[in-house]
PDB file of C-alpha atoms and ligand atoms in Angstrom:
ATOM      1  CA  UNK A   1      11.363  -6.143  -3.635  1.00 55.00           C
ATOM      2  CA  UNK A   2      13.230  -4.975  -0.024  1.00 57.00           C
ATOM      3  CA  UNK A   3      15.362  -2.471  -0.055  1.00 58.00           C
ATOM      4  CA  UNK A   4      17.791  -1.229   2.742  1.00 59.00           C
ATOM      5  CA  UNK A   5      17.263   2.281   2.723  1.00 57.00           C
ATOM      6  CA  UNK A   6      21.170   3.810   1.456  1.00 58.00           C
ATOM      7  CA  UNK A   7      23.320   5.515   3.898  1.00 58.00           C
ATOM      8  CA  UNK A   8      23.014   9.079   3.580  1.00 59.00           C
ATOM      9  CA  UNK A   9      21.211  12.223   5.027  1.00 60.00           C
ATOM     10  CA  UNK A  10      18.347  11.425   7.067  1.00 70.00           C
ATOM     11  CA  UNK A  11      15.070  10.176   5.084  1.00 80.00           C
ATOM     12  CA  UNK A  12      12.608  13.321   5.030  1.00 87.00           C
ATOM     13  CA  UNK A  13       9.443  12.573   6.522  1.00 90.00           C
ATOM     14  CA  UNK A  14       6.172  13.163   4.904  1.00 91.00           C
ATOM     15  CA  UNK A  15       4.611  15.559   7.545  1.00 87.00           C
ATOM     16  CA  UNK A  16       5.837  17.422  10.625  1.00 88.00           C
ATOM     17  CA  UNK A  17       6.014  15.384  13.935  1.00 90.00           C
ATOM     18  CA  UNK A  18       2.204  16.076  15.432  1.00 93.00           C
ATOM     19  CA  UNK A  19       0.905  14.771  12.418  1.00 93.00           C
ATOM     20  CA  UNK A  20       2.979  11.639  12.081  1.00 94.00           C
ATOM     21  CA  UNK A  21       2.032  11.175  15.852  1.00 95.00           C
ATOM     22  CA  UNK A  22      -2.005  11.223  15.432  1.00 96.00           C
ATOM     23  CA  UNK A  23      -1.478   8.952  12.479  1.00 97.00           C
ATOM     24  CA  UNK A  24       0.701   6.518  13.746  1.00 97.00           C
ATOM     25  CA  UNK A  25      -2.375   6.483  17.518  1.00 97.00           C
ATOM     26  CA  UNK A  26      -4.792   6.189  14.816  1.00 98.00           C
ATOM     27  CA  UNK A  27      -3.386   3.280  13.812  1.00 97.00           C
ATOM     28  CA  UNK A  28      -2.537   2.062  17.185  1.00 97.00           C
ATOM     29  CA  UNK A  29      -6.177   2.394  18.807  1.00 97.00           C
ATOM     30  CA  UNK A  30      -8.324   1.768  15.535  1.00 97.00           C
ATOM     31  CA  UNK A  31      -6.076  -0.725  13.208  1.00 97.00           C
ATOM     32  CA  UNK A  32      -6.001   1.868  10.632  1.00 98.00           C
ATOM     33  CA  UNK A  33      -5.432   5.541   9.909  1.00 98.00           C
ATOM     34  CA  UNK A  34      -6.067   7.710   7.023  1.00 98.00           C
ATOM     35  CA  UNK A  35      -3.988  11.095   6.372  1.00 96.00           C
ATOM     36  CA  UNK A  36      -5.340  13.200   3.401  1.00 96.00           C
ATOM     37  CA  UNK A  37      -2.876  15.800   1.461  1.00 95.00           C
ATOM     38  CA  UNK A  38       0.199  13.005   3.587  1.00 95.00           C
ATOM     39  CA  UNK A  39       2.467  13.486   0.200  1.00 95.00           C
ATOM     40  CA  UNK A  40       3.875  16.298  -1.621  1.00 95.00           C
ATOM     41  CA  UNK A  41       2.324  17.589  -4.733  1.00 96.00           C
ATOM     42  CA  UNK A  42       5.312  16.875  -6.622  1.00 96.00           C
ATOM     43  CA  UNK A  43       6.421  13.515  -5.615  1.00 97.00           C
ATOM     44  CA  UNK A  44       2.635  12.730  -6.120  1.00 98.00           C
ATOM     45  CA  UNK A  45       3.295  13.952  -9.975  1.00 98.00           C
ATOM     46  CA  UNK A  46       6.571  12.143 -10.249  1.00 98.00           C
ATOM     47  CA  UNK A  47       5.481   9.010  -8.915  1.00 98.00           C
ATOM     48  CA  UNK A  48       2.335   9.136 -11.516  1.00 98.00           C
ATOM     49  CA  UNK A  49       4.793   9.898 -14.304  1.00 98.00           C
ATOM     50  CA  UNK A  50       6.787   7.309 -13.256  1.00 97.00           C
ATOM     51  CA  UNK A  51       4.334   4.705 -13.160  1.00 97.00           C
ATOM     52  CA  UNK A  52       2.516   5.656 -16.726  1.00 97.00           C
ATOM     53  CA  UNK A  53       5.919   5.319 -17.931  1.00 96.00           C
ATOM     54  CA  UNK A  54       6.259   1.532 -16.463  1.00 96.00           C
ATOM     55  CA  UNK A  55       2.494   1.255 -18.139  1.00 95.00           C
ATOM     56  CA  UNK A  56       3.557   2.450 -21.477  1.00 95.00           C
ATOM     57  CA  UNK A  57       6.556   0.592 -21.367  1.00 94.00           C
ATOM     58  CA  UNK A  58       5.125  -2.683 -20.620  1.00 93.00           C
ATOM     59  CA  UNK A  59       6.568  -3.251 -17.745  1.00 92.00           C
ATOM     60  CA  UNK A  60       3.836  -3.631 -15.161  1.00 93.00           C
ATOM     61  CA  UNK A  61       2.645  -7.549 -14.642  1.00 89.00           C
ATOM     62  CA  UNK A  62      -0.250  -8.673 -13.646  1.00 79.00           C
ATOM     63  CA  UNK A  63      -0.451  -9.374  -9.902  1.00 76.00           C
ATOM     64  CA  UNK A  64      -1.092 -12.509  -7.994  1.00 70.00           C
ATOM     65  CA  UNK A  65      -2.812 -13.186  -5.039  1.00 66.00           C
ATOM     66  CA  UNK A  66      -1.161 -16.492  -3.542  1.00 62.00           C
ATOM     67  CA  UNK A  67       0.837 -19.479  -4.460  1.00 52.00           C
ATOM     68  CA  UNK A  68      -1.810 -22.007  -5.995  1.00 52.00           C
ATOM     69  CA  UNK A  69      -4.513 -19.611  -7.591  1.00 54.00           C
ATOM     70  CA  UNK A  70      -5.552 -20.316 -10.685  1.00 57.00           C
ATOM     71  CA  UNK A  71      -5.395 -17.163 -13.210  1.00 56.00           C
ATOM     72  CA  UNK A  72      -9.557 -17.348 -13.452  1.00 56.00           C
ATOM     73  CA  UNK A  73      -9.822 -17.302  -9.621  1.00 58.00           C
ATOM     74  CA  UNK A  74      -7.122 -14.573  -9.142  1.00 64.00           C
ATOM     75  CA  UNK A  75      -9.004 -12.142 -11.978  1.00 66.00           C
ATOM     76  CA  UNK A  76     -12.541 -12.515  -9.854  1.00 68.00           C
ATOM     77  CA  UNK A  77     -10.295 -11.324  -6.891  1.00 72.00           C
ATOM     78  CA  UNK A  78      -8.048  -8.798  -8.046  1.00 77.00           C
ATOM     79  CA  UNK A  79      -7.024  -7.385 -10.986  1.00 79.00           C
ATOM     80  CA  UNK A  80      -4.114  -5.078 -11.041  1.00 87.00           C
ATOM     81  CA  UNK A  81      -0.777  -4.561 -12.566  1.00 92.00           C
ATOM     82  CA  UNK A  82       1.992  -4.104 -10.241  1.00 94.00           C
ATOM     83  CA  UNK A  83       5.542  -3.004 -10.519  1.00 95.00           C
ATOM     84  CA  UNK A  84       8.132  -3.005  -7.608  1.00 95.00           C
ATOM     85  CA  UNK A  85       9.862   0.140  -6.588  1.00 96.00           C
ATOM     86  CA  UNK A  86      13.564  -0.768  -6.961  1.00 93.00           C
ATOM     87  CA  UNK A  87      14.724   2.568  -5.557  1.00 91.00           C
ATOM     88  CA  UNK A  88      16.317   3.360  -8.938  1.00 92.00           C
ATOM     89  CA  UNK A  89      14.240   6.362  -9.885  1.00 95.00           C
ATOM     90  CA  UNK A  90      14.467   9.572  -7.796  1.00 95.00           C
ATOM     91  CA  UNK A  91      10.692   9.654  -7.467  1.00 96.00           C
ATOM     92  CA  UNK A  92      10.744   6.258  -5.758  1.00 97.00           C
ATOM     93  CA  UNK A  93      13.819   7.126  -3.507  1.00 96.00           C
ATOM     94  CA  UNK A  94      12.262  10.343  -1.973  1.00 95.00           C
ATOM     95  CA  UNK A  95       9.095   8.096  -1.503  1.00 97.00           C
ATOM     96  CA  UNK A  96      11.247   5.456   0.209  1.00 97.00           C
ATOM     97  CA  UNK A  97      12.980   8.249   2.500  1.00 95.00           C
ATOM     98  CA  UNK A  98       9.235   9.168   3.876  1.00 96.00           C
ATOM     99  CA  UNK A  99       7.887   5.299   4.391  1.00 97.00           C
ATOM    100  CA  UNK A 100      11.480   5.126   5.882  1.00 96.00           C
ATOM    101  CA  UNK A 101      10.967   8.057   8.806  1.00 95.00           C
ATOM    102  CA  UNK A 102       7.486   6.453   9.180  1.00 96.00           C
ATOM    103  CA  UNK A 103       8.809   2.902   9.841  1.00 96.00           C
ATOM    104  CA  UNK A 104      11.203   4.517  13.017  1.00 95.00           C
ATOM    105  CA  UNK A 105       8.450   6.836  14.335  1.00 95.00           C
ATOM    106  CA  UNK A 106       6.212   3.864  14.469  1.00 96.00           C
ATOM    107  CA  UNK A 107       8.641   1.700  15.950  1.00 95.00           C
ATOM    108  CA  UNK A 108       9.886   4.273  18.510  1.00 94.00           C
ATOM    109  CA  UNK A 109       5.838   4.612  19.480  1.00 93.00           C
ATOM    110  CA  UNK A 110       5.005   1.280  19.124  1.00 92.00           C
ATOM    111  CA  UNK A 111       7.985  -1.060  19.468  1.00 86.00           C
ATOM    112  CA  UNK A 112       7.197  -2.582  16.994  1.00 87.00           C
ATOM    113  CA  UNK A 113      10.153  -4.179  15.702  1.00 90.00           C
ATOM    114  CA  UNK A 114       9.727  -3.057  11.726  1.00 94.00           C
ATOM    115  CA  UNK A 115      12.962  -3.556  10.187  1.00 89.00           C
ATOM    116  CA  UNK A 116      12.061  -3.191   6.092  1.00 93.00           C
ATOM    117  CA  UNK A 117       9.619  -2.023   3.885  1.00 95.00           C
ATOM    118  CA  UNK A 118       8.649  -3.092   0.539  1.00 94.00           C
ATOM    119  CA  UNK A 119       6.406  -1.629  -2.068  1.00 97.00           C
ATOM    120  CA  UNK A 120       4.580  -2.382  -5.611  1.00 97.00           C
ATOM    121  CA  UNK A 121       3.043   0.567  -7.957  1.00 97.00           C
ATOM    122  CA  UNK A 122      -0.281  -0.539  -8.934  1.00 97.00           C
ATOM    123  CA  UNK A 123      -2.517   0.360 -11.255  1.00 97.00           C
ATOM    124  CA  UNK A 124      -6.358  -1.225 -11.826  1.00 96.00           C
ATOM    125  CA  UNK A 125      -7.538  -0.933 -15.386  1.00 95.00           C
ATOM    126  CA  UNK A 126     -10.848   0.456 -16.066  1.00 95.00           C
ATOM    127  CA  UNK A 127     -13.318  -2.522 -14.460  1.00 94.00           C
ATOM    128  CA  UNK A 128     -10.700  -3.439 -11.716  1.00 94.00           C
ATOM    129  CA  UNK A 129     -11.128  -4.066  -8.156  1.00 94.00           C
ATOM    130  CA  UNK A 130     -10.185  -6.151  -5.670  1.00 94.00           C
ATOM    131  CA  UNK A 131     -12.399  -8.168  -3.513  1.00 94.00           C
ATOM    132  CA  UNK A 132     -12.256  -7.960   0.741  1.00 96.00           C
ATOM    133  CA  UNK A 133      -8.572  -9.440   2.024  1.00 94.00           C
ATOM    134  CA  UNK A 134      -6.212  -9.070   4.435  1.00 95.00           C
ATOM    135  CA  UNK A 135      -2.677  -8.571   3.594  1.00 94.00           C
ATOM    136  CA  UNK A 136      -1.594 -10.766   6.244  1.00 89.00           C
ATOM    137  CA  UNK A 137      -2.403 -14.015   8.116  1.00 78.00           C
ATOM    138  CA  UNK A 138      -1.488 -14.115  12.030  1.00 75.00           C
ATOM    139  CA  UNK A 139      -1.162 -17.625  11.360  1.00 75.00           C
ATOM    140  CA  UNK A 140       1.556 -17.529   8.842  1.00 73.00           C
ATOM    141  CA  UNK A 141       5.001 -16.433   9.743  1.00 73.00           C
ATOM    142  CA  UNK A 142       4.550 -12.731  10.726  1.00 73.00           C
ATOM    143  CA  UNK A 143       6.326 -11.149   8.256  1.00 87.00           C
ATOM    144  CA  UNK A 144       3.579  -7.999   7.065  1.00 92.00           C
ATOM    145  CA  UNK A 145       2.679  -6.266   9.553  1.00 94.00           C
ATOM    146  CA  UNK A 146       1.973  -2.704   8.552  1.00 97.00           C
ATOM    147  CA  UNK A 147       0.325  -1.898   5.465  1.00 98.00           C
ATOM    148  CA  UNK A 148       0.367   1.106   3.615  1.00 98.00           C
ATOM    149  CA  UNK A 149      -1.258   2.310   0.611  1.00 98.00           C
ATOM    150  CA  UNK A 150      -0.776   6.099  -1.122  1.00 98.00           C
ATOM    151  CA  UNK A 151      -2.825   7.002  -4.079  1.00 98.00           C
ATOM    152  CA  UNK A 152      -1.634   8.848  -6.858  1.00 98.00           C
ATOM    153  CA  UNK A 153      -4.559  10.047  -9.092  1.00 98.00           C
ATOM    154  CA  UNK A 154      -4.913  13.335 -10.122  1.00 95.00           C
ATOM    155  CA  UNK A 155      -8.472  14.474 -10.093  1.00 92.00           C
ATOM    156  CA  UNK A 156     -10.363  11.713  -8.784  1.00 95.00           C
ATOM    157  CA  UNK A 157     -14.468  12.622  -9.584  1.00 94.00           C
ATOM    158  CA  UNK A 158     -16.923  11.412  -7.420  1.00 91.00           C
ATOM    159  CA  UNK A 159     -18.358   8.843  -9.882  1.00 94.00           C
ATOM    160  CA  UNK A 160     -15.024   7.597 -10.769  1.00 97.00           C
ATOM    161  CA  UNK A 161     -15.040   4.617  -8.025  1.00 97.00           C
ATOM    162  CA  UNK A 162     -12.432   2.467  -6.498  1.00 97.00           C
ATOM    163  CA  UNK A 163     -13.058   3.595  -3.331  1.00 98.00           C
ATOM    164  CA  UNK A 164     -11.091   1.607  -0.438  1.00 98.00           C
ATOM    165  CA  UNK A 165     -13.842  -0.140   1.710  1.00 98.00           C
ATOM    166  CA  UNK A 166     -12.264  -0.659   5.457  1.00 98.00           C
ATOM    167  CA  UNK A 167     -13.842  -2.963   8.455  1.00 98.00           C
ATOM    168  CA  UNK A 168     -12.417  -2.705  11.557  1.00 97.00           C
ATOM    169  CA  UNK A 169     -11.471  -6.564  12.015  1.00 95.00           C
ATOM    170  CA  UNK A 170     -11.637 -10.029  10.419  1.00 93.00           C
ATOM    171  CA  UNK A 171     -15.401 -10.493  12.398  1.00 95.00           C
ATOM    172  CA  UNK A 172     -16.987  -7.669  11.079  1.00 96.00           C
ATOM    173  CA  UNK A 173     -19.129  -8.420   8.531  1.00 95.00           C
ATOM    174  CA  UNK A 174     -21.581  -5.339   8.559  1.00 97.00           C
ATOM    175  CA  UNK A 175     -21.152  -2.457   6.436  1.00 98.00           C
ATOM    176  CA  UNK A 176     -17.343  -0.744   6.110  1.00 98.00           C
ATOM    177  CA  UNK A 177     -16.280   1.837   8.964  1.00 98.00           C
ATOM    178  CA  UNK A 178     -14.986   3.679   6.051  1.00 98.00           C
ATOM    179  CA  UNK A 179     -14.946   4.199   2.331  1.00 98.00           C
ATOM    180  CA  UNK A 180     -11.913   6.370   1.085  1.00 98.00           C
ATOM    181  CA  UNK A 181     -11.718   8.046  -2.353  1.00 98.00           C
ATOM    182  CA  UNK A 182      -8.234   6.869  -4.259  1.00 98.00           C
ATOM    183  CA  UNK A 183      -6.957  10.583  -3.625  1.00 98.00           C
ATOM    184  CA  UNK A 184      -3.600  11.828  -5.573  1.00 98.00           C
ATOM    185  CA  UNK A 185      -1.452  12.362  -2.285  1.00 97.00           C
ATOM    186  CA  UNK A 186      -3.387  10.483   0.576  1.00 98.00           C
ATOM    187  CA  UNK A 187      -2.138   7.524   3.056  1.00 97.00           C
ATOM    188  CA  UNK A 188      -3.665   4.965   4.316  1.00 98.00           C
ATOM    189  CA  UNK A 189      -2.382   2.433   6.690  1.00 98.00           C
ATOM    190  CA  UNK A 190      -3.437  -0.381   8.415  1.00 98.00           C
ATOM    191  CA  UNK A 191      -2.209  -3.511  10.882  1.00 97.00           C
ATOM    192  CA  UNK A 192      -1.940  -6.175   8.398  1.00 95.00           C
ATOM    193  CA  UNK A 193      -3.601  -9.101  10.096  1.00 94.00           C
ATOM    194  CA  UNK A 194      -6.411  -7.794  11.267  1.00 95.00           C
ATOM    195  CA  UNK A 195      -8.227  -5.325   8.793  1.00 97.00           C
ATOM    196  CA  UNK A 196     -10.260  -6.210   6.505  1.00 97.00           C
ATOM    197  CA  UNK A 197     -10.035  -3.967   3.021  1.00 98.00           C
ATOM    198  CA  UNK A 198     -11.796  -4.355  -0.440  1.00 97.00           C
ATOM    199  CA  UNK A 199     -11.213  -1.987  -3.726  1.00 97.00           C
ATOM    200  CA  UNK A 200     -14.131  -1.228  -5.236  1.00 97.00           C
ATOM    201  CA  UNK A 201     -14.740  -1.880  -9.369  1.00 96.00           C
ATOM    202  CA  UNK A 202     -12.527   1.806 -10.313  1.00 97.00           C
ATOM    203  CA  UNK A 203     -14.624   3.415 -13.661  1.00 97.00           C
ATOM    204  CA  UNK A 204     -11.581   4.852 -14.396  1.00 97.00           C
ATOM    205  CA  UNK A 205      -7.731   3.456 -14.467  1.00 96.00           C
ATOM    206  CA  UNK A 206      -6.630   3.988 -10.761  1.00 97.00           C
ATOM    207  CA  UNK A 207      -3.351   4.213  -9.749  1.00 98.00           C
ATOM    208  CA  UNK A 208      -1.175   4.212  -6.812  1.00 98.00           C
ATOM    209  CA  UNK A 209       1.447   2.024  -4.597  1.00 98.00           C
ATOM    210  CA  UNK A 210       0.612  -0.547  -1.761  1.00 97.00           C
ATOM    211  CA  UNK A 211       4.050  -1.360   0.662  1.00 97.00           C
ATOM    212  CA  UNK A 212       4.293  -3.595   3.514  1.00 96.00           C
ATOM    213  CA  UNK A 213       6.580  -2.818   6.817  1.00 96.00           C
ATOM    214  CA  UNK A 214       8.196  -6.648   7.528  1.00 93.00           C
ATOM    215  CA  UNK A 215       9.597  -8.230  10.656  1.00 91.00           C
ATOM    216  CA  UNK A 216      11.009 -10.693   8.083  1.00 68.00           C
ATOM    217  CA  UNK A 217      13.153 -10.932   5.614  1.00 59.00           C
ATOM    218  CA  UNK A 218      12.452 -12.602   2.355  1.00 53.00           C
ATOM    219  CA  UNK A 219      12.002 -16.493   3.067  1.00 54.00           C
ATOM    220  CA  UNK A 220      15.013 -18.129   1.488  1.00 49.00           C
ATOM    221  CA  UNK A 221      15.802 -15.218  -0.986  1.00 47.00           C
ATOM    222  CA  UNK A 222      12.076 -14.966  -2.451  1.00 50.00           C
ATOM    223  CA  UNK A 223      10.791 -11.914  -2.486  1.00 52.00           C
ATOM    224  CA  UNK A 224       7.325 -11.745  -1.134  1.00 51.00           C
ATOM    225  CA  UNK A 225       6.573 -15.949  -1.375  1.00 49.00           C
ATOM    226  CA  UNK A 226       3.005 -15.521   0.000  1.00 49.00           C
ATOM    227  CA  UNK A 227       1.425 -12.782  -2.503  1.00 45.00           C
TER     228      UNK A 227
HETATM  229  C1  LIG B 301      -3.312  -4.295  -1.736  1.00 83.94           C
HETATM  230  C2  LIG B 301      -4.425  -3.324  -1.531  1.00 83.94           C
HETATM  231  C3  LIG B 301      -5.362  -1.160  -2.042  1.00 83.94           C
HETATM  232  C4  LIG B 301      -5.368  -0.140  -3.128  1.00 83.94           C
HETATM  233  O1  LIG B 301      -2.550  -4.145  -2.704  1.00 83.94           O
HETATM  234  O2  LIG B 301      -3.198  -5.237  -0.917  1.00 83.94           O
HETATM  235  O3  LIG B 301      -5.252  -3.564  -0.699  1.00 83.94           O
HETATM  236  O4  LIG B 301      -5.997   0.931  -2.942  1.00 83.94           O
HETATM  237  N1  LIG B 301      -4.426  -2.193  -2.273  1.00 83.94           N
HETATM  238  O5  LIG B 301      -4.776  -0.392  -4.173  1.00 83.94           O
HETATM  239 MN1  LIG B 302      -4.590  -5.110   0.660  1.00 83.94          MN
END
């Protein structure tokens, strides 16, 4: 789903402006950056709420990894149920406002030309994982090119799994420069094309939202054609 962020007061950032700065020359030197405590307490809560009400509701759906994967195939790689933000709810419009103030700090640091964001809640069942990927393929269209992911569990145990395994590039095969714990409030991002990331098997359901910052707009009116 891509939204255009509504007219309106200025989307609220998620931290002050030295933070958003380190982050956004983390992700500039290293291909990925990690902020702990990056969203408010509440919106972390409403957020949750909303997303164990798409749950209960049945309106998550199982997620798919590419055109042409069988269902088999796609469970041995990933098994989550996604929903995408529409904007509708509050909870997801005050999240949009802070990927929103991200996407122009990063383009006024970086240039980079990111003109929409889209995003999916997600939540792995007790077993699920997902197996190393990138989100995006240098030789396909550019269209990803920022990824971000923000957990929304509440008291995640040591124990509980689904940690985030990072490499720092598609060559690197050795063991992850880092594993992060699905924290209730933290922010990962990373360049899309390049950075490897796996979710470990989660003990525990695990919940939180993945986006995407495009150059692109949806390829003939299809949402997301590639994932
Ligand atoms: C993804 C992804 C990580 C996570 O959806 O592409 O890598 O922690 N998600 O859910
Ligand atoms: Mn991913």
């Amino acid at each position: 789903m891509t939204l255009d962020f509504p007219a309106g007061p200025a989307p609220a950032p998620f931290f002050g402006e030295n933070r958003t700065a380190t982050l956004i020359e983390d992700l500039a030197t290293k291909g990925w950056a990690h902020a702990t405590g990056a969203l408010p307490g509440d919106l972390v809560t409403s957020l949750r709420d909303r997303l164990e009400v798409l749950f209960e509701e049945g309106e998550l759906a199982r997620a798919r990894i590419g055109r042409g994967e069988t269902e088999t195939r796609a469970n041995s790689i990933r098994q989550t149920e996604i929903a995408w933000l529409t904007g509708e709810h509050p909870a997801e419009r005050q999240f949009l406002g802070g990927t929103e103030a991200l996407r122009l700090e990063i383009n006024r640091a970086l240039f980079a030309g990111l003109f929409e964001f889209e995003a999916h809640f997600a939540r792995y069942p007790a077993g699920g994982h997902y197996a190393r990927h990138l989100d995006a393929f240098a030789d396909r269209p550019r269209d990803r090119i920022v990824s971000l992911v923000a957990w929304l569990n509440a008291d995640w145990q040591d124990g509980d799994g689904g940690e985030l395994d990072v490499w720092t590039g598609p060559d690197d095969h050795g063991h992850p420069v880092a594993t992060l714990a699905p924290r209730g409030g933290d922010l990962l991002l990373m360049m899309s094309e390049t950075i490897p990331h796996a979710v470990r098997a989660t003990a525990v359901p695990r919940l939180g939202l993945a986006g995407w910052f495009r150059v692109n707009p949806g390829v003939g009116g299809v949402l997301d054609p590639a994932a």
